[in-house]
């Protein structure tokens, strides 16, 4: 009988020992590092006797170990291979490497715990992370409480929304900027979350109303606001100055020199205060929720900017370390997730907004695969 290792296996250490895991089946065992050597020798179909000879192991001992590994799905026999490839269909995941596949399948079908009083009391036996982040000693600019009325129908805004990469060299009005920040990142209301205390609501959904996302803005040309890097203080509706000066070029380089950042009069970087979410949701699947929450805010930002006459831009293509260094966050307890920008859209000679991709042409239709 010949065997080969199952695809996508992982071997890793942590404080409690050495483990082998199959992220597809989610089976994980604590074992000895020699198991990794055994699995490596079975990278191709091989007999137990051949591998025993390679590793200078007793064939009977190895045969017993192989039987156990096969029963757990870490090894496949040649008969299983004849029945069919158990990894068929995974080619689409290949460009994302083992990291993407491992995270997705390891967090599939996660068990859910009923949120009883006992569970909530267990979770909240330690103090909850603060709802708001503040730089208490920072100089700050209090933004106007008056909100500009966008004055457009929902249908109009929804269909007008496009991603813009070209902006005119003109400042964004202070009230327009303030309205965008308040409607996207500000407090809408508070709820009583029982053992979790008072929690805020925004105009976008967030898992468990944890609202772990923070907004930092890199301002170049907003009327009445000095260029610099600011943290948006949600509770005060203010900007806390972190660094004064021109930082757009540095942020642009960290975003692979994208014009949607490089021409924008301001950008907003979303970060996550991880403990604010992991405090309540203690399964790695919650990382999916964190990314979804970022997307919720990004869409609200885009629609609100459109309603205010601005062109929105958004990107996840940035160097994490460079952006986090710019903001002064550590990348561990607080990590960058999303970069959003906006400005007055550039227009052509006919007064139409400039887009990098024109409407679909006949030639483009011929190249597309709609079936």
XYZ file of C-alpha atoms in Angstrom:
371
model
C 0.000 0.000 0.000
C 1.260 3.445 -0.911
C 0.349 6.744 0.698
C 0.781 10.451 0.087
C 0.263 13.489 2.286
C -3.010 15.350 2.002
C -2.725 18.765 0.422
C -2.819 22.029 2.395
C -1.492 20.570 5.666
C 0.025 22.939 8.229
C 2.604 22.353 10.939
C 3.164 24.907 13.684
C 4.336 25.488 17.218
C 2.757 27.479 19.993
C 3.291 27.693 23.728
C 1.539 24.368 24.303
C 3.402 22.241 21.766
C 3.788 21.135 18.148
C 0.689 20.659 15.987
C -0.332 19.354 12.588
C -3.562 20.694 11.130
C -5.694 20.128 8.068
C -7.557 23.434 7.549
C -10.023 21.820 5.142
C -11.259 19.244 7.653
C -10.251 21.411 10.666
C -8.687 18.357 12.335
C -5.698 19.319 14.504
C -3.443 17.021 16.522
C -0.716 17.615 19.037
C 2.247 15.506 18.077
C 6.037 15.276 17.805
C 8.042 17.078 15.087
C 8.975 13.665 13.667
C 5.418 13.605 12.295
C 6.341 16.510 10.018
C 9.277 14.484 8.692
C 6.974 11.536 8.022
C 4.435 13.689 6.177
C 7.211 15.342 4.186
C 8.549 11.953 3.045
C 5.044 11.131 1.794
C 4.892 14.181 -0.476
C 4.570 11.665 -3.324
C 2.960 8.223 -3.329
C 5.360 5.978 -1.412
C 5.269 2.763 0.537
C 5.689 2.548 4.284
C 8.824 0.438 3.913
C 10.512 3.047 1.686
C 9.817 5.874 4.125
C 10.844 3.722 7.117
C 14.172 3.089 5.408
C 14.659 6.816 4.687
C 13.989 7.796 8.290
C 15.662 4.733 9.809
C 12.477 3.837 11.675
C 11.021 0.468 12.577
C 8.613 -0.419 9.770
C 5.960 -1.833 12.114
C 6.016 1.294 14.283
C 5.755 3.532 11.214
C 2.965 1.369 9.764
C 0.919 1.937 12.920
C 1.587 5.694 12.805
C 0.660 5.832 9.114
C -2.629 4.069 9.820
C -3.440 6.674 12.473
C -2.485 9.591 10.211
C -4.581 8.120 7.398
C -7.610 7.726 9.673
C -7.304 11.408 10.587
C -7.077 12.497 6.953
C -3.432 13.576 7.016
C -2.399 10.785 4.643
C -4.304 9.397 1.644
C -3.867 5.896 0.265
C -3.477 5.189 -3.433
C -6.997 3.689 -3.413
C -8.396 7.013 -2.219
C -6.615 8.731 -5.061
C -8.289 6.405 -7.529
C -11.724 7.267 -6.127
C -11.154 10.954 -6.733
C -9.112 13.958 -5.817
C -10.355 15.254 -2.472
C -8.871 18.687 -3.246
C -10.676 19.150 -6.554
C -11.960 22.674 -7.044
C -9.303 24.341 -4.905
C -7.402 25.732 -7.886
C -9.259 29.041 -7.541
C -7.654 29.488 -4.110
C -4.110 28.841 -5.362
C -3.225 32.502 -6.165
C -3.909 33.414 -2.514
C -1.505 30.808 -1.180
C -1.994 28.731 1.925
C -2.693 31.800 4.045
C -5.979 32.705 2.371
C -7.166 29.126 2.125
C -6.176 28.313 5.692
C -7.973 31.293 7.207
C -11.174 30.801 5.231
C -11.580 27.080 5.766
C -10.349 27.133 9.354
C -13.137 29.576 10.199
C -15.918 27.823 8.264
C -18.853 26.369 10.178
C -17.679 27.881 13.452
C -19.617 26.843 16.560
C -21.812 29.559 18.008
C -22.516 30.025 21.691
C -25.938 31.141 22.887
C -25.681 34.594 24.428
C -27.055 33.810 27.870
C -26.648 35.918 31.008
C -24.056 33.416 32.227
C -22.002 33.716 29.024
C -22.158 37.506 29.110
C -21.122 37.575 32.754
C -18.150 35.312 32.002
C -17.039 37.524 29.110
C -17.431 40.741 31.095
C -15.718 39.608 34.300
C -12.732 41.688 33.122
C -13.166 45.385 32.240
C -14.266 46.068 28.667
C -11.930 48.090 26.414
C -12.954 51.764 26.192
C -15.684 52.548 23.666
C -13.826 55.646 22.481
C -10.194 56.318 21.678
C -8.890 59.770 22.519
C -5.581 61.617 22.431
C -6.290 63.708 25.509
C -3.202 65.920 25.268
C -3.461 66.621 21.536
C -4.355 69.999 20.120
C -7.788 69.696 18.551
C -10.148 71.316 16.096
C -13.823 71.102 16.967
C -15.789 70.564 13.791
C -19.063 72.407 13.151
C -22.154 70.635 14.447
C -24.228 71.970 11.559
C -24.659 69.188 8.998
C -25.005 70.063 5.356
C -28.164 68.553 3.853
C -27.119 66.452 0.831
C -30.564 67.014 -0.691
C -30.607 64.063 -3.114
C -32.774 60.979 -3.358
C -31.376 57.631 -2.287
C -31.866 56.229 -5.779
C -29.934 59.085 -7.350
C -27.000 58.708 -4.961
C -26.879 54.949 -5.290
C -26.609 55.095 -9.078
C -24.286 58.106 -9.160
C -21.679 56.462 -6.963
C -18.462 55.752 -8.847
C -14.855 55.363 -7.787
C -12.925 58.541 -8.661
C -9.176 58.821 -9.109
C -8.893 62.335 -10.551
C -9.700 65.448 -8.535
C -9.560 69.177 -9.183
C -7.014 71.234 -7.306
C -9.555 72.868 -5.007
C -10.251 72.699 -1.281
C -13.130 70.769 0.223
C -15.410 72.970 2.311
C -15.173 72.663 6.082
C -18.901 71.995 6.489
C -18.857 69.391 3.717
C -15.897 67.623 5.351
C -17.508 67.824 8.791
C -20.771 66.396 7.483
C -18.976 63.494 5.785
C -17.062 62.615 8.963
C -20.138 62.893 11.197
C -22.476 60.924 8.943
C -19.917 58.161 8.340
C -17.938 57.838 11.567
C -19.883 59.811 14.166
C -22.314 58.663 16.833
C -25.912 58.134 15.759
C -27.280 56.906 19.076
C -26.491 54.780 22.128
C -28.018 51.514 23.287
C -28.073 49.718 26.634
C -26.232 46.432 25.974
C -26.905 44.878 29.383
C -23.639 43.547 30.882
C -21.660 45.265 28.122
C -22.908 48.678 29.195
C -23.771 51.569 26.892
C -22.602 51.084 23.318
C -22.736 53.524 20.456
C -24.412 53.122 17.096
C -23.162 54.520 13.787
C -24.993 54.798 10.489
C -23.236 51.561 9.444
C -23.709 48.156 11.095
C -21.011 46.622 13.277
C -20.952 43.173 14.859
C -22.213 43.410 18.435
C -22.063 47.220 18.224
C -18.396 46.879 19.164
C -17.370 49.580 16.647
C -13.715 48.663 16.826
C -12.843 50.899 13.867
C -11.104 54.250 14.270
C -10.726 56.983 11.635
C -7.543 58.964 11.043
C -7.460 61.654 8.391
C -4.532 62.986 6.392
C -5.576 66.496 5.379
C -3.965 68.521 2.608
C -6.653 70.920 1.421
C -9.760 71.292 3.579
C -10.895 74.881 4.095
C -10.004 76.232 7.504
C -8.086 73.146 8.669
C -4.282 73.126 8.719
C -2.628 70.278 6.775
C -1.636 67.374 8.964
C -2.516 63.991 10.370
C -5.492 63.921 12.708
C -7.420 61.361 14.703
C -11.187 61.768 14.521
C -12.550 61.989 18.060
C -15.959 60.365 17.759
C -17.323 61.557 21.099
C -16.348 65.194 20.564
C -16.756 65.339 16.763
C -13.306 66.874 16.678
C -9.934 66.383 15.018
C -7.004 65.615 17.319
C -3.728 66.777 15.792
C -1.058 64.077 15.686
C 1.396 65.683 13.251
C 1.145 69.044 11.552
C 2.409 69.408 7.984
C 2.088 67.931 4.500
C 1.891 64.118 4.537
C -0.121 63.335 1.389
C 2.945 62.324 -0.618
C 4.091 59.945 2.079
C 0.655 58.332 2.306
C 0.510 58.123 -1.486
C 3.817 56.250 -1.638
C 2.524 53.854 1.003
C -0.526 53.293 -1.245
C 1.527 52.306 -4.291
C 1.382 55.874 -5.701
C -2.320 55.655 -6.560
C -3.709 58.914 -7.921
C -6.918 58.425 -5.938
C -4.823 59.201 -2.856
C -2.178 61.420 -4.467
C -4.653 63.950 -5.867
C -7.218 63.877 -3.059
C -7.446 66.883 -0.721
C -7.888 64.468 2.187
C -7.806 60.770 2.957
C -9.177 58.716 5.830
C -7.387 55.638 7.153
C -9.528 53.109 8.996
C -7.822 51.154 11.749
C -9.096 48.473 14.097
C -8.602 48.457 17.858
C -8.542 44.664 17.915
C -9.296 44.123 21.601
C -12.562 46.028 21.298
C -13.889 43.230 19.083
C -11.962 40.219 20.396
C -13.078 41.081 23.949
C -16.552 39.786 23.075
C -16.027 37.564 20.029
C -13.289 35.063 20.834
C -13.294 32.885 17.731
C -10.995 33.664 14.745
C -14.086 33.915 12.551
C -14.571 37.357 14.134
C -11.700 38.562 11.931
C -14.127 38.205 9.015
C -16.535 40.485 10.877
C -13.807 43.077 11.386
C -13.152 43.212 7.627
C -16.887 43.358 6.890
C -17.273 46.259 9.319
C -14.540 48.100 7.465
C -16.411 47.530 4.213
C -19.652 48.816 5.747
C -17.974 52.088 6.700
C -16.273 52.313 3.319
C -19.599 52.069 1.500
C -21.249 54.630 3.773
C -18.296 56.942 3.148
C -18.615 56.491 -0.629
C -22.378 57.122 -0.730
C -22.207 60.090 1.640
C -19.342 61.657 -0.300
C -21.342 61.247 -3.507
C -24.389 62.876 -1.922
C -22.213 65.825 -0.869
C -20.890 66.367 -4.388
C -17.531 64.692 -3.805
C -15.924 61.809 -5.650
C -14.971 58.889 -3.363
C -11.987 56.563 -3.682
C -11.141 53.512 -1.619
C -8.254 51.058 -1.604
C -6.839 48.130 0.345
C -3.609 48.311 -1.695
C -1.199 49.830 0.791
C 1.892 48.945 2.764
C 0.550 48.203 6.246
C 3.765 48.994 8.097
C 4.292 52.320 6.304
C 0.717 53.486 6.924
C 0.764 52.395 10.568
C 4.093 54.151 11.128
C 2.626 57.315 9.623
C -0.319 57.185 12.034
C 1.764 56.136 15.022
C -0.123 52.894 15.717
C 1.659 49.641 16.513
C 0.093 47.352 13.874
C -0.698 44.731 16.524
C -3.111 46.165 19.069
C -4.298 48.597 16.418
C -3.917 47.789 12.747
C -4.673 49.584 9.466
C -7.444 48.087 7.308
C -8.653 50.522 4.644
C -7.755 53.836 3.000
C -10.558 56.136 1.826
C -10.198 59.426 -0.058
C -12.482 62.065 -1.520
C -12.359 65.342 -3.402
C -14.132 67.417 -6.017
C -14.128 65.212 -9.141
C -12.139 66.334 -12.176
C -14.261 66.952 -15.307
C -13.531 66.962 -19.035
C -14.236 69.709 -21.593
C -17.911 68.717 -21.631
C -18.209 68.989 -17.876
C -18.458 65.237 -17.403
C -16.562 63.512 -14.593
C -13.281 61.916 -15.632
C -13.132 58.154 -15.088
C -10.252 55.783 -15.742
C -12.669 53.352 -17.383
C -15.159 54.649 -19.980
C -18.582 53.083 -20.610
C -18.569 49.635 -22.177
C -17.740 49.563 -25.890
C -18.603 47.019 -28.543
C -14.986 45.851 -28.523
C -15.088 45.426 -24.750
C -18.303 43.467 -25.003
C -16.714 41.073 -27.481
C -13.856 40.370 -25.068
C -16.120 39.771 -22.088
C -17.450 36.401 -21.011
C -21.002 36.867 -19.797
C -22.076 33.255 -20.153
